[in-house]
Amino acid sequence: MIVVYSSKSGSSKAYAEALASRIGCGCFPVDGDIPDGEQIVFFGWLRGSDIVGIRGIDRKRFKAVCVVALDEAGRFESNKPKVLDRNSVSVPVFYMRGWIDRSKLNVVDKTVLLAVSVMMKLKGLNEFNRPIFDAMMEGGSFYDESQLDAVERFCKPSDA
């Protein structure tokens, strides 16, 4: 088994590297030299309903897919069927919250974040969307390595 990731500002990469270390396998960027034949645990970030980087990976090799974004897990769960269908994913999917490092974004990415933030503010900020709004405007992190625990258990089931 190997871990493959696509990362814009680093959170998918950080989660992928942490999981690879935990389960003792190789970790490769999606645009790198990915070894043939092994099952893949894929980490990609979410842009709308697209899991970025997943398109070039052979779906038959997937063991699991890990989606990284800012939203709380509950919001992802409500959109999960659409995301899985759009990305042709039929293996177990794990969701984890990441971060935005605004210094790694280009002007187009920053403009999109600004537009989304304006729409959020116009609809009204609350206790649920305020932290996401703040992360998009100023950068911010929801990274928590404990979010990998379920993926690790799935990849390394106990012998009991």
mmCIF file with all atom_site columns, C-alpha atoms in Angstrom, residues 22 65 70 90 101 121-122 137 141 144 148-149:
data_model
loop_
_atom_site.group_PDB
_atom_site.id
_atom_site.type_symbol
_atom_site.label_atom_id
_atom_site.label_alt_id
_atom_site.label_comp_id
_atom_site.label_asym_id
_atom_site.label_entity_id
_atom_site.label_seq_id
_atom_site.pdbx_PDB_ins_code
_atom_site.Cartn_x
_atom_site.Cartn_y
_atom_site.Cartn_z
_atom_site.occupancy
_atom_site.B_iso_or_equiv
_atom_site.pdbx_formal_charge
_atom_site.auth_seq_id
_atom_site.auth_comp_id
_atom_site.auth_asym_id
_atom_site.auth_atom_id
_atom_site.pdbx_PDB_model_num
ATOM 1  C CA . ARG A 1 22  ? 1.898   5.706  10.958 1.00 0.00 ? 22  ARG A CA 1
ATOM 2  C CA . VAL A 1 65  ? -9.926  8.290  -0.366 1.00 0.00 ? 65  VAL A CA 1
ATOM 3  C CA . LEU A 1 70  ? -12.317 23.553 5.787  1.00 0.00 ? 70  LEU A CA 1
ATOM 4  C CA . SER A 1 90  ? -16.579 3.736  -4.723 1.00 0.00 ? 90  SER A CA 1
ATOM 5  C CA . ASP A 1 101 ? -2.017  29.069 3.919  1.00 0.00 ? 101 ASP A CA 1
ATOM 6  C CA . LYS A 1 121 ? -21.062 37.341 5.020  1.00 0.00 ? 121 LYS A CA 1
ATOM 7  C CA . LEU A 1 122 ? -24.125 38.447 3.028  1.00 0.00 ? 122 LEU A CA 1
ATOM 8  C CA . MET A 1 137 ? -9.901  35.716 4.960  1.00 0.00 ? 137 MET A CA 1
ATOM 9  C CA . SER A 1 141 ? -5.889  25.798 10.552 1.00 0.00 ? 141 SER A CA 1
ATOM 10 C CA . ASP A 1 144 ? -5.707  17.681 13.859 1.00 0.00 ? 144 ASP A CA 1
ATOM 11 C CA . LEU A 1 148 ? -6.258  10.118 10.898 1.00 0.00 ? 148 LEU A CA 1
ATOM 12 C CA . ASP A 1 149 ? -7.089  7.560  13.568 1.00 0.00 ? 149 ASP A CA 1
#
